[in-house]
Coordinates of C-alpha atoms and ligand atoms in Angstrom, one line a residue:
D1 CA -0.8 -34.2 86.3
T2 CA -0.1 -36.9 83.7
I3 CA 2.6 -34.6 82.5
T4 CA 4.2 -34.4 85.9
R5 CA 4.4 -38.2 86.1
E6 CA 5.7 -38.8 82.6
A7 CA 7.7 -35.9 81.4
P8 CA 11.1 -34.6 82.5
R9 CA 10.6 -31.1 83.9
Q10 CA 12.9 -28.2 84.2
A11 CA 13.0 -26.1 87.4
T12 CA 10.7 -23.7 85.6
G13 CA 7.9 -26.3 85.6
T14 CA 8.0 -26.7 81.8
A15 CA 7.7 -30.2 80.6
E16 CA 10.3 -30.9 77.9
F17 CA 9.9 -33.1 74.8
D18 CA 11.5 -33.6 71.5
A19 CA 8.2 -33.0 69.7
I20 CA 4.7 -31.7 70.6
V21 CA 1.8 -32.7 68.4
I22 CA -1.5 -30.9 68.6
G23 CA -4.6 -33.0 67.9
A24 CA -5.4 -36.7 68.3
G25 CA -7.3 -37.5 65.1
F26 CA -5.9 -39.6 62.2
S27 CA -3.0 -37.2 61.8
G28 CA -1.9 -36.9 65.4
L29 CA -2.2 -40.6 66.1
Y30 CA 0.0 -41.6 63.2
Q31 CA 2.5 -38.8 63.8
L32 CA 2.9 -39.9 67.4
H33 CA 3.4 -43.5 66.3
L34 CA 6.1 -42.5 63.7
L35 CA 8.0 -40.1 66.0
R36 CA 7.9 -42.2 69.1
D37 CA 8.0 -45.8 67.8
R38 CA 10.1 -45.4 64.7
L39 CA 12.4 -42.5 65.6
G40 CA 12.5 -43.0 69.4
L41 CA 11.6 -39.4 70.3
S42 CA 9.9 -38.2 73.4
V43 CA 6.5 -36.9 72.2
R44 CA 3.5 -35.3 73.8
V45 CA 0.1 -35.1 72.0
L46 CA -2.2 -32.4 73.2
E47 CA -5.9 -32.9 72.5
Q48 CA -8.8 -30.7 73.6
A49 CA -11.4 -33.5 73.5
D50 CA -11.6 -36.2 76.2
G51 CA -10.8 -38.9 73.6
V52 CA -9.2 -39.6 70.2
G53 CA -11.0 -39.1 66.9
G54 CA -10.6 -35.5 65.8
T55 CA -13.3 -34.6 63.4
W56 CA -15.1 -37.8 64.2
Y57 CA -15.1 -37.0 67.9
W58 CA -17.0 -33.7 67.3
N59 CA -19.2 -34.5 64.2
R60 CA -21.9 -36.6 65.8
Y61 CA -24.8 -35.1 63.9
P62 CA -27.6 -37.2 62.6
G63 CA -26.5 -39.2 59.6
A64 CA -22.7 -38.5 60.1
R65 CA -20.9 -40.9 57.9
C66 CA -17.8 -40.8 55.8
D67 CA -18.0 -40.3 52.0
S68 CA -14.9 -42.3 51.4
E69 CA -15.4 -46.0 51.2
S70 CA -14.5 -47.8 54.4
H71 CA -11.8 -50.0 53.0
S72 CA -10.0 -46.8 51.9
Y73 CA -10.9 -44.6 54.9
C74 CA -8.4 -46.1 57.3
F75 CA -4.6 -46.4 57.9
S76 CA -2.9 -48.4 55.2
F77 CA 0.7 -48.0 56.3
S78 CA 0.6 -51.4 58.1
E79 CA -0.7 -54.4 56.3
D80 CA -1.4 -56.2 59.6
L81 CA -3.4 -53.3 60.9
Y82 CA -5.3 -53.0 57.6
K83 CA -6.2 -56.7 57.6
E84 CA -7.1 -57.0 61.2
W85 CA -10.0 -54.5 61.2
E86 CA -13.3 -55.4 59.8
W87 CA -15.6 -52.7 58.4
T88 CA -19.3 -53.4 58.3
E89 CA -20.7 -51.0 55.7
R90 CA -19.6 -49.5 52.4
Y91 CA -19.3 -46.1 54.1
P92 CA -18.4 -46.1 57.8
E93 CA -20.7 -44.3 60.2
Q94 CA -19.3 -41.9 62.8
P95 CA -19.5 -44.4 65.8
E96 CA -17.7 -47.1 63.7
I97 CA -14.9 -44.7 62.8
M98 CA -14.6 -43.8 66.5
R99 CA -14.4 -47.5 67.4
Y100 CA -11.7 -47.9 64.7
L101 CA -9.5 -45.0 65.9
N102 CA -9.8 -46.1 69.5
W103 CA -8.8 -49.6 68.4
V104 CA -5.8 -48.3 66.6
A105 CA -4.8 -46.0 69.5
D106 CA -5.0 -49.0 71.9
K107 CA -3.3 -51.4 69.5
L108 CA -0.3 -49.0 69.1
D109 CA -0.4 -48.0 72.8
L110 CA -0.7 -44.4 71.9
K111 CA -3.0 -43.0 74.6
R112 CA -0.4 -42.9 77.3
D113 CA 1.3 -40.1 75.4
I114 CA -1.8 -38.0 74.8
G115 CA -2.9 -35.3 77.2
F116 CA -6.7 -35.2 76.8
N117 CA -8.9 -32.3 77.8
T118 CA -6.0 -30.1 77.0
R119 CA -6.6 -27.0 74.8
V120 CA -3.6 -25.2 73.4
T121 CA -3.8 -21.5 73.8
A122 CA -0.4 -20.3 72.7
C123 CA 2.7 -21.7 70.8
R124 CA 5.7 -19.4 70.9
Y125 CA 9.0 -20.0 69.1
D126 CA 12.0 -19.2 71.4
A127 CA 14.8 -18.4 69.0
V128 CA 17.6 -18.4 71.6
A129 CA 16.7 -21.9 72.9
N130 CA 15.4 -23.0 69.4
R131 CA 12.4 -24.5 71.2
W132 CA 8.7 -24.2 70.8
Q133 CA 7.0 -23.1 74.1
V134 CA 3.4 -24.3 74.3
T135 CA 0.8 -23.1 76.8
T136 CA -2.5 -24.8 77.6
E137 CA -5.8 -23.5 78.9
G138 CA -5.1 -25.3 82.1
G139 CA -1.9 -23.4 82.6
E140 CA 0.6 -26.1 81.7
T141 CA 3.7 -25.1 79.8
L142 CA 5.6 -27.5 77.6
A143 CA 8.5 -27.1 75.3
A144 CA 9.8 -29.1 72.3
T145 CA 12.2 -28.7 69.4
Y146 CA 9.5 -29.7 66.9
L147 CA 5.9 -28.5 66.8
I148 CA 3.5 -30.4 64.6
T149 CA -0.1 -29.3 64.1
A150 CA -2.5 -32.1 63.5
V151 CA -5.6 -30.0 64.0
G152 CA -7.5 -31.0 60.8
C153 CA -9.0 -28.7 58.2
L154 CA -12.6 -28.6 59.3
S155 CA -12.5 -28.2 63.1
T156 CA -13.5 -24.6 63.6
A157 CA -17.3 -24.3 63.5
N158 CA -18.8 -21.5 61.4
V159 CA -21.9 -20.2 63.1
P160 CA -23.3 -17.3 61.0
K161 CA -24.0 -14.2 63.0
I162 CA -27.7 -13.9 62.4
P163 CA -29.2 -11.2 64.6
G164 CA -31.4 -12.3 67.4
L165 CA -30.0 -15.8 67.8
E166 CA -29.4 -15.1 71.5
S167 CA -33.2 -14.4 71.9
F168 CA -34.2 -17.8 70.5
Q169 CA -36.3 -19.7 73.0
G170 CA -35.6 -23.1 71.5
H171 CA -32.3 -24.9 71.2
W172 CA -29.7 -24.6 68.5
Y173 CA -26.8 -26.8 67.5
H174 CA -23.9 -26.7 65.1
T175 CA -23.3 -30.1 63.4
G176 CA -19.6 -30.0 64.2
Q177 CA -20.2 -29.6 67.9
W178 CA -23.0 -32.0 68.3
P179 CA -24.1 -33.1 71.9
H180 CA -22.8 -36.5 72.8
E181 CA -26.1 -37.6 74.2
G182 CA -27.8 -36.8 70.8
V183 CA -30.8 -34.7 70.1
D184 CA -34.3 -36.0 70.2
F185 CA -36.3 -34.3 67.4
S186 CA -39.6 -36.2 68.0
G187 CA -42.6 -34.0 67.8
L188 CA -40.5 -30.9 67.2
R189 CA -40.3 -28.3 64.4
V190 CA -36.8 -28.2 63.2
G191 CA -35.0 -25.7 61.0
Q192 CA -31.8 -26.6 59.3
I193 CA -29.5 -24.0 57.7
G194 CA -27.1 -25.3 55.2
T195 CA -27.1 -27.9 52.4
G196 CA -23.4 -28.9 52.1
S197 CA -22.1 -32.4 52.5
T198 CA -23.2 -32.3 56.2
G199 CA -26.6 -30.9 55.6
I200 CA -27.4 -33.3 52.9
Q201 CA -26.5 -36.2 55.2
A202 CA -28.6 -34.8 58.1
V203 CA -31.8 -33.9 56.2
P204 CA -33.3 -37.4 55.7
V205 CA -32.4 -38.6 59.2
I206 CA -33.9 -35.5 60.9
A207 CA -36.9 -35.6 58.6
A208 CA -37.7 -39.2 59.7
Q209 CA -37.9 -38.1 63.3
A210 CA -39.1 -34.5 63.4
K211 CA -42.7 -33.2 63.3
H212 CA -41.6 -30.8 60.6
L213 CA -38.3 -30.0 59.0
T214 CA -37.7 -26.7 57.2
V215 CA -34.5 -26.6 55.2
F216 CA -33.1 -23.2 54.6
Q217 CA -31.0 -23.4 51.3
R218 CA -28.7 -20.6 50.2
T219 CA -26.9 -22.5 47.5
A220 CA -28.5 -25.5 45.8
N221 CA -26.1 -28.5 45.6
Y222 CA -25.6 -31.5 43.5
S223 CA -25.6 -34.9 45.1
V224 CA -25.2 -38.5 44.0
P225 CA -26.6 -41.5 45.9
A226 CA -24.1 -43.1 48.2
R227 CA -25.7 -46.5 47.7
N228 CA -24.6 -47.4 51.2
G229 CA -25.1 -50.9 52.6
P230 CA -23.6 -53.8 54.5
L231 CA -20.3 -55.2 53.0
S232 CA -20.5 -58.8 51.9
D233 CA -18.1 -61.3 53.2
D234 CA -16.7 -61.7 49.7
F235 CA -16.0 -58.0 49.4
K236 CA -14.3 -58.0 52.8
A237 CA -12.1 -60.9 51.8
W238 CA -11.3 -59.3 48.5
T239 CA -10.1 -56.1 50.2
K240 CA -7.7 -58.1 52.4
E241 CA -6.4 -60.2 49.5
N242 CA -5.9 -57.1 47.4
Y243 CA -4.4 -54.9 50.1
R244 CA -1.3 -54.0 48.0
T245 CA -3.2 -53.3 44.8
I246 CA -5.8 -51.1 46.6
R247 CA -3.0 -49.2 48.2
E248 CA -1.1 -48.8 44.9
V249 CA -4.3 -47.4 43.3
M250 CA -4.8 -45.0 46.2
H251 CA -1.2 -43.8 45.9
S252 CA -1.4 -43.4 42.1
T253 CA -4.6 -41.4 41.7
P254 CA -5.0 -37.6 42.1
N255 CA -7.6 -37.9 44.8
G256 CA -6.3 -40.9 46.9
H257 CA -9.5 -42.9 46.4
P258 CA -9.4 -46.6 45.5
F259 CA -10.8 -46.0 42.0
V260 CA -9.2 -44.9 38.8
I261 CA -10.4 -41.8 36.9
S262 CA -11.4 -42.8 33.4
D263 CA -8.9 -41.8 30.7
R264 CA -11.8 -41.1 28.4
S265 CA -12.9 -37.6 27.5
C266 CA -16.6 -36.8 27.7
W267 CA -16.3 -35.9 24.0
D268 CA -14.9 -39.4 23.0
V269 CA -18.4 -40.9 23.2
S270 CA -21.8 -40.1 21.7
A271 CA -24.5 -38.3 23.7
E272 CA -26.3 -41.6 24.1
E273 CA -23.3 -43.5 25.4
R274 CA -22.4 -40.6 27.7
R275 CA -25.9 -40.9 29.2
T276 CA -25.5 -44.7 29.7
L277 CA -22.2 -44.1 31.4
Y278 CA -23.6 -41.5 33.7
E279 CA -26.6 -43.7 34.5
A280 CA -24.2 -46.6 35.4
A281 CA -22.2 -44.2 37.6
W282 CA -25.4 -43.0 39.3
E283 CA -26.4 -46.6 39.9
K284 CA -23.0 -47.4 41.3
G285 CA -23.1 -44.3 43.5
G286 CA -20.5 -42.4 45.5
L287 CA -17.8 -40.0 44.7
Q288 CA -16.7 -42.1 41.8
F289 CA -19.4 -40.4 39.7
R290 CA -16.7 -37.6 39.3
A291 CA -14.4 -40.1 37.7
T292 CA -16.7 -41.0 34.7
F293 CA -14.6 -38.8 32.4
R294 CA -11.2 -37.4 32.7
D295 CA -12.2 -33.9 31.7
L296 CA -15.1 -33.2 34.1
L297 CA -13.1 -30.9 36.3
I298 CA -11.2 -29.1 33.6
D299 CA -13.6 -28.5 30.7
K300 CA -16.7 -26.5 31.6
E301 CA -18.7 -27.9 28.7
A302 CA -17.8 -31.4 29.6
N303 CA -18.9 -30.6 33.2
D304 CA -22.2 -29.2 31.9
T305 CA -23.1 -32.6 30.6
A306 CA -22.7 -34.2 34.1
A307 CA -24.4 -31.2 35.7
E308 CA -27.4 -31.4 33.5
F309 CA -27.7 -35.2 34.1
L310 CA -27.7 -34.5 37.8
R311 CA -30.2 -31.6 37.6
A312 CA -32.5 -33.9 35.6
K313 CA -32.3 -36.5 38.3
I314 CA -33.4 -34.0 40.9
R315 CA -36.4 -32.9 38.8
E316 CA -37.2 -36.6 38.3
I317 CA -37.0 -37.5 42.0
V318 CA -38.7 -34.5 43.6
K319 CA -42.4 -34.5 42.9
D320 CA -43.3 -30.9 43.7
P321 CA -42.1 -28.9 40.6
E322 CA -41.5 -25.7 42.6
T323 CA -39.3 -27.5 45.2
A324 CA -37.5 -29.4 42.4
A325 CA -36.8 -26.2 40.6
K326 CA -35.2 -24.6 43.7
L327 CA -33.1 -27.7 44.4
A328 CA -32.0 -28.0 40.8
D329 CA -31.1 -24.3 40.4
I330 CA -27.4 -24.9 41.0
D331 CA -25.1 -22.1 40.1
H332 CA -21.7 -23.8 40.0
P333 CA -20.0 -26.6 38.0
Y334 CA -20.5 -30.1 39.4
A335 CA -17.7 -31.0 41.9
A336 CA -16.3 -27.4 41.9
K337 CA -17.5 -27.5 45.5
R338 CA -16.9 -30.7 47.5
P339 CA -19.5 -33.0 45.9
P340 CA -21.8 -34.5 48.5
I341 CA -23.2 -38.1 48.3
D342 CA -26.4 -39.0 50.0
T343 CA -28.9 -41.5 51.2
E344 CA -32.4 -40.4 50.1
Y345 CA -31.7 -36.6 50.3
F346 CA -33.8 -35.4 47.4
E347 CA -36.4 -38.1 48.2
A348 CA -36.9 -36.4 51.7
Y349 CA -38.5 -33.4 50.0
N350 CA -41.4 -35.7 48.9
R351 CA -42.4 -36.1 52.6
D352 CA -45.3 -34.0 53.9
N353 CA -43.2 -32.9 56.9
V354 CA -40.3 -31.3 54.9
S355 CA -40.3 -27.9 53.3
L356 CA -37.6 -25.9 51.5
V357 CA -37.0 -22.2 51.8
D358 CA -34.7 -20.5 49.4
V359 CA -32.8 -18.0 51.6
R360 CA -30.9 -16.6 48.6
S361 CA -34.1 -14.9 47.4
N362 CA -35.7 -14.6 50.8
P363 CA -33.0 -14.5 53.5
I364 CA -33.4 -15.0 57.2
E365 CA -33.4 -11.4 58.5
R366 CA -33.3 -12.4 62.1
I367 CA -33.9 -15.1 64.6
T368 CA -36.8 -14.3 66.9
P369 CA -37.7 -16.0 70.2
K370 CA -40.0 -18.3 68.2
G371 CA -38.1 -19.1 65.0
A372 CA -36.7 -17.5 61.9
Q373 CA -38.0 -14.2 60.4
L374 CA -37.6 -14.0 56.6
R375 CA -37.2 -10.9 54.5
D376 CA -40.8 -11.2 53.1
G377 CA -42.1 -11.0 56.7
T378 CA -42.9 -14.7 57.1
E379 CA -42.0 -16.1 60.5
V380 CA -41.1 -19.8 60.4
E381 CA -41.8 -21.2 63.9
L382 CA -39.1 -23.5 65.2
D383 CA -38.2 -25.5 68.3
I384 CA -34.7 -26.4 67.1
I385 CA -32.2 -24.8 64.7
V386 CA -29.5 -27.0 63.2
F387 CA -26.6 -25.1 61.8
A388 CA -25.0 -27.2 59.1
T389 CA -23.1 -24.1 58.1
G390 CA -19.6 -25.6 57.8
F391 CA -16.3 -24.4 59.1
D392 CA -13.7 -21.7 59.0
A393 CA -11.7 -24.2 57.0
M394 CA -8.0 -24.9 56.8
T395 CA -6.7 -21.7 58.4
G396 CA -9.3 -21.4 61.3
P397 CA -7.9 -24.4 63.3
L398 CA -4.4 -23.1 63.0
L399 CA -5.0 -19.4 63.7
R400 CA -6.8 -20.2 67.0
L401 CA -3.7 -21.9 68.4
G402 CA -2.1 -18.5 69.1
I403 CA 1.1 -19.3 67.2
T404 CA 4.0 -16.8 67.2
G405 CA 7.1 -17.5 65.2
R406 CA 10.6 -15.9 64.9
D407 CA 10.9 -12.2 65.9
G408 CA 7.5 -12.4 67.6
L409 CA 5.6 -12.7 64.3
P410 CA 2.1 -13.9 64.9
L411 CA 0.8 -16.5 62.3
S412 CA -2.3 -14.3 62.0
E413 CA -0.1 -11.5 60.8
A414 CA 2.0 -13.6 58.5
W415 CA -1.3 -14.9 56.9
A416 CA -3.2 -11.6 57.0
A417 CA -3.7 -11.7 53.2
G418 CA -4.3 -15.5 53.2
P419 CA -2.2 -18.6 54.0
R420 CA 1.3 -18.9 52.6
T421 CA 3.1 -22.1 53.0
Y422 CA 5.7 -24.3 51.3
L423 CA 4.2 -27.6 50.3
G424 CA 1.4 -27.0 52.9
L425 CA 3.9 -28.3 55.4
Q426 CA 5.8 -25.3 56.7
V427 CA 5.6 -21.5 57.0
A428 CA 8.5 -19.1 56.6
G429 CA 9.4 -17.5 59.9
F430 CA 8.2 -20.5 61.9
P431 CA 11.2 -22.9 62.2
N432 CA 10.7 -26.5 63.0
M433 CA 6.9 -26.1 62.9
F434 CA 5.1 -28.6 60.6
T435 CA 1.4 -28.5 59.6
I436 CA -0.2 -31.8 58.6
T437 CA -2.9 -31.1 55.9
G438 CA -2.1 -27.4 56.1
P439 CA -3.3 -24.9 53.5
G440 CA -1.3 -25.5 50.3
S441 CA -1.5 -29.3 50.7
P442 CA -3.9 -31.5 48.8
S443 CA -5.5 -32.8 52.0
V444 CA -9.2 -32.0 51.6
L445 CA -9.1 -32.7 47.9
C446 CA -7.9 -36.2 48.7
N447 CA -9.1 -39.1 50.6
M448 CA -7.9 -37.8 53.9
P449 CA -6.0 -40.8 55.4
I450 CA -3.9 -41.1 52.3
A451 CA -2.9 -37.4 52.4
I452 CA -2.3 -37.7 56.2
E453 CA -0.1 -40.7 55.9
Q454 CA 2.1 -39.0 53.3
H455 CA 2.4 -35.8 55.3
A456 CA 3.2 -37.5 58.6
E457 CA 5.8 -39.8 56.9
W458 CA 7.4 -36.9 55.2
I459 CA 7.6 -34.9 58.4
A460 CA 9.1 -37.9 60.3
D461 CA 11.7 -38.5 57.6
C462 CA 12.5 -34.8 57.6
I463 CA 13.0 -34.8 61.4
A464 CA 15.1 -37.9 61.2
H465 CA 17.3 -36.2 58.6
L466 CA 17.7 -33.1 60.8
R467 CA 18.8 -35.2 63.7
A468 CA 21.1 -37.4 61.8
K469 CA 22.9 -34.5 60.3
G470 CA 22.9 -32.4 63.5
I471 CA 20.8 -29.6 61.9
A472 CA 19.1 -27.5 64.5
R473 CA 16.4 -25.9 62.5
L474 CA 14.6 -25.9 59.2
E475 CA 12.2 -23.4 57.6
P476 CA 11.2 -22.6 54.1
A477 CA 13.0 -19.8 52.1
P478 CA 10.6 -17.0 51.3
E479 CA 11.2 -17.5 47.6
A480 CA 10.2 -21.2 47.9
V481 CA 7.0 -20.1 49.6
D482 CA 6.4 -17.6 46.8
R483 CA 6.9 -20.3 44.2
W484 CA 4.6 -22.7 46.0
V485 CA 1.8 -20.2 46.5
E486 CA 2.0 -19.4 42.8
H487 CA 2.0 -23.1 41.9
V488 CA -1.1 -23.7 44.2
N489 CA -2.8 -20.9 42.3
E490 CA -1.9 -22.2 38.9
A491 CA -3.0 -25.7 39.9
A492 CA -6.4 -24.4 41.0
H493 CA -6.9 -22.3 37.9
A494 CA -6.2 -25.2 35.7
T495 CA -9.4 -26.7 37.0
L496 CA -13.0 -25.5 37.4
L497 CA -12.7 -25.4 41.2
P498 CA -12.3 -21.7 41.6
Q499 CA -15.6 -21.2 39.6
A500 CA -17.6 -22.0 42.7
G501 CA -17.2 -18.5 44.1
H502 CA -18.8 -19.3 47.5
S503 CA -16.9 -22.4 48.4
W504 CA -14.9 -22.9 51.6
Y505 CA -11.9 -23.9 49.4
L506 CA -11.7 -20.2 48.8
G507 CA -12.6 -19.1 52.3
A508 CA -15.7 -17.5 50.8
N509 CA -18.1 -19.0 53.4
V510 CA -16.7 -16.9 56.2
P511 CA -17.4 -13.2 56.0
G512 CA -14.2 -11.1 55.9
K513 CA -11.8 -14.1 55.3
P514 CA -9.2 -13.5 52.5
R515 CA -10.2 -15.1 49.3
V516 CA -7.4 -17.5 48.5
F517 CA -7.8 -21.0 47.0
M518 CA -6.3 -22.9 49.9
P519 CA -5.9 -26.6 49.0
Y520 CA -3.4 -27.9 46.3
A521 CA -5.4 -29.1 43.3
G522 CA -2.5 -30.6 41.4
G523 CA -3.3 -34.1 42.7
M524 CA -2.0 -36.2 45.5
A525 CA 0.3 -38.4 43.3
R526 CA 2.0 -35.4 41.8
Y527 CA 2.3 -33.7 45.2
R528 CA 3.8 -36.9 46.7
Q529 CA 6.4 -36.9 43.9
I530 CA 7.2 -33.1 44.5
C531 CA 7.7 -33.7 48.2
A532 CA 9.9 -36.7 47.6
D533 CA 12.0 -34.7 45.1
V534 CA 12.4 -31.9 47.6
A535 CA 13.7 -34.3 50.3
A536 CA 16.0 -36.1 47.8
K537 CA 17.6 -32.8 46.9
G538 CA 18.6 -32.2 50.5
Y539 CA 15.3 -30.4 51.3
E540 CA 15.5 -28.0 48.5
G541 CA 13.7 -24.7 49.2
F542 CA 14.3 -25.0 52.9
V543 CA 16.9 -23.1 54.9
L544 CA 18.7 -25.5 57.2
S545 CA 20.8 -24.1 60.0
Ligands
N01_601 O1 -20.1 -27.3 55.2 P1 -20.2 -26.5 53.8 P2 -20.4 -28.8 55.5 N1 -27.0 -18.6 55.7 O2 -19.4 -25.2 54.0 C1 -24.6 -22.8 54.1 C2 -16.5 -32.3 54.9 N2 -17.5 -33.3 55.2 O3 -20.2 -29.0 57.0 O4 -22.9 -22.6 49.8 C3 -27.4 -19.6 55.0 O5 -19.8 -27.3 52.7 C4 -23.8 -22.9 52.9 O6 -24.3 -22.1 51.8 P3 -23.3 -21.4 50.7 C5 -16.5 -32.1 53.4 O7 -15.2 -31.8 53.0 C6 -17.2 -34.6 54.9 O8 -21.6 -29.3 54.8 O9 -22.2 -20.9 51.5 N3 -26.7 -20.7 54.6 C7 -23.7 -24.3 52.6 O10 -24.9 -24.8 52.0 C8 -17.3 -30.9 53.3 O11 -17.2 -30.1 52.1 C9 -18.1 -35.5 55.2 O12 -24.2 -20.4 50.1 C10 -25.4 -20.7 55.0 C11 -23.7 -24.9 54.1 O13 -24.2 -23.9 54.9 C12 -16.9 -30.1 54.5 O14 -16.8 -31.1 55.5 C13 -19.4 -35.2 55.6 C14 -24.8 -19.7 55.8 C15 -22.3 -25.2 54.5 O15 -21.7 -26.1 53.7 C16 -17.8 -29.1 55.0 O16 -19.2 -29.5 54.8 C17 -19.7 -33.9 55.9 C18 -25.7 -18.6 56.1 N4 -25.2 -17.5 56.8 C19 -18.8 -33.0 55.6 N5 -23.6 -19.9 56.1 C20 -17.6 -36.9 55.0 O17 -18.2 -37.6 54.4 C21 -23.3 -21.1 55.5 N6 -24.4 -21.6 54.9 C22 -16.4 -37.3 55.5

């Protein structure tokens, strides 16, 4: 009914806009601001949740916190906005990010153009009208010239199909769909499946409350201490005084973080000096550990030196040698999967109420009414199962929108063998549809707000160009898509990232999903330049008509 009040309607009952944006997280909020307030377009944002926040709306699991440092995990397009908000801790916790995004949405008066509780079920391109027709679960129909997906990369929960789950008499939860009222673990036996970034954040918090926590680990993982803590007044003042410099650094580094990757090779220093540098990075904590040497992600032997340092730390922290051995038995290069950072993760295994089960050697065969039945016949009795099992990443959120392009081509068919985009921003056969942080963009390999701001600004500039020149539609030429897919592949294979064969970057965590390295590993700064060049050359590689 908000739509009836605010949007012009045709006799057909379809609400008409210049642009429809799907999702009200970081991406959707900024895209709305740019298109509405800078370009003067009529825009409707459709959001399935009852509030803004995107990933932070859904991921309310115990310990949910961002791994990017707070002074970099925010919008930086506006100096005023940047300086007005005050973060409290080195890494912002989920409720604080929600407060921040609500503050931004109110400050920029964005909520009036967002339809909450509105799940999109179909998006169909009407070639005759050159309009996107969007249908929602509630039966609304809307249409717009431009369709922008701002649905994030990690918003489709992956719950493994373990036989017997329906028979479980306790409760189970996926971390990405956590109940708003929270879960009380007091006095209960909890089983957690998954030891990715999410699982590693959740373990110590659940362990502190539960009667017993059993962690089911399929792939052991590295982690570096986050060294979280309150921000000092001096640091807060420093970030404000150095807004420009911080932004420049974030725009110039491959990963959009506010720190510079060392220009030193791991082989430029002696073994002793290397150890001292790793030790200093370990003490400093955070994702920055990866930046100790420039070749950690491209030279396997260099990576081995970091990997062995981190394995030794696990063996040092975890007192039970058998548990330590299982935790340190890591089968992939450091940071080839998204590297987690933690607060007392390995330390949690020293508690009497935490145990580790290696489900690679002894898998869960089925869930029983009472718990988890392992292959060796053991039944682990549980009251609660926590699935920290990740997401159908990057393509999942887009494919569930029911998108159909020119000539009735479903996106699921166009991407049957894996996602194919130009710059991660557009798909051939889907005119005027833009995907923020789509597959083929650096997005998840970058500090997200930095990637998102670039994508949303590029899209707004592109739409402004189309309107100024009276161009009705834009879509990538198939050859440009071929070249970009090839380039994305080359960029991935120039690094060690594809060597983690089970990573979600490859879609390998979802059974049956095509194995394609999805994000662009060539670096955000390089990507920014490529996108700017494409625009400067009159949108080279796109067909404009
Ligand atoms: O998911 P994951 P996540 N049986 O896919 C295991 C971002 N993030 O939610 O490796 C048993 O990484 C799986 O095992 P394996 C960040 O980008 C950001 O942790 O497939 N185990 C793995 O251990 C991150 O990378 C923050 O063998 C099963 C785990 O579940 C992304 O979200 C915080 C299984 C899944 O790990 C996803 O992280 C948290 C099965 N059937 C997350 N299926 C920030 O700081 C899966 N697993 C912002």
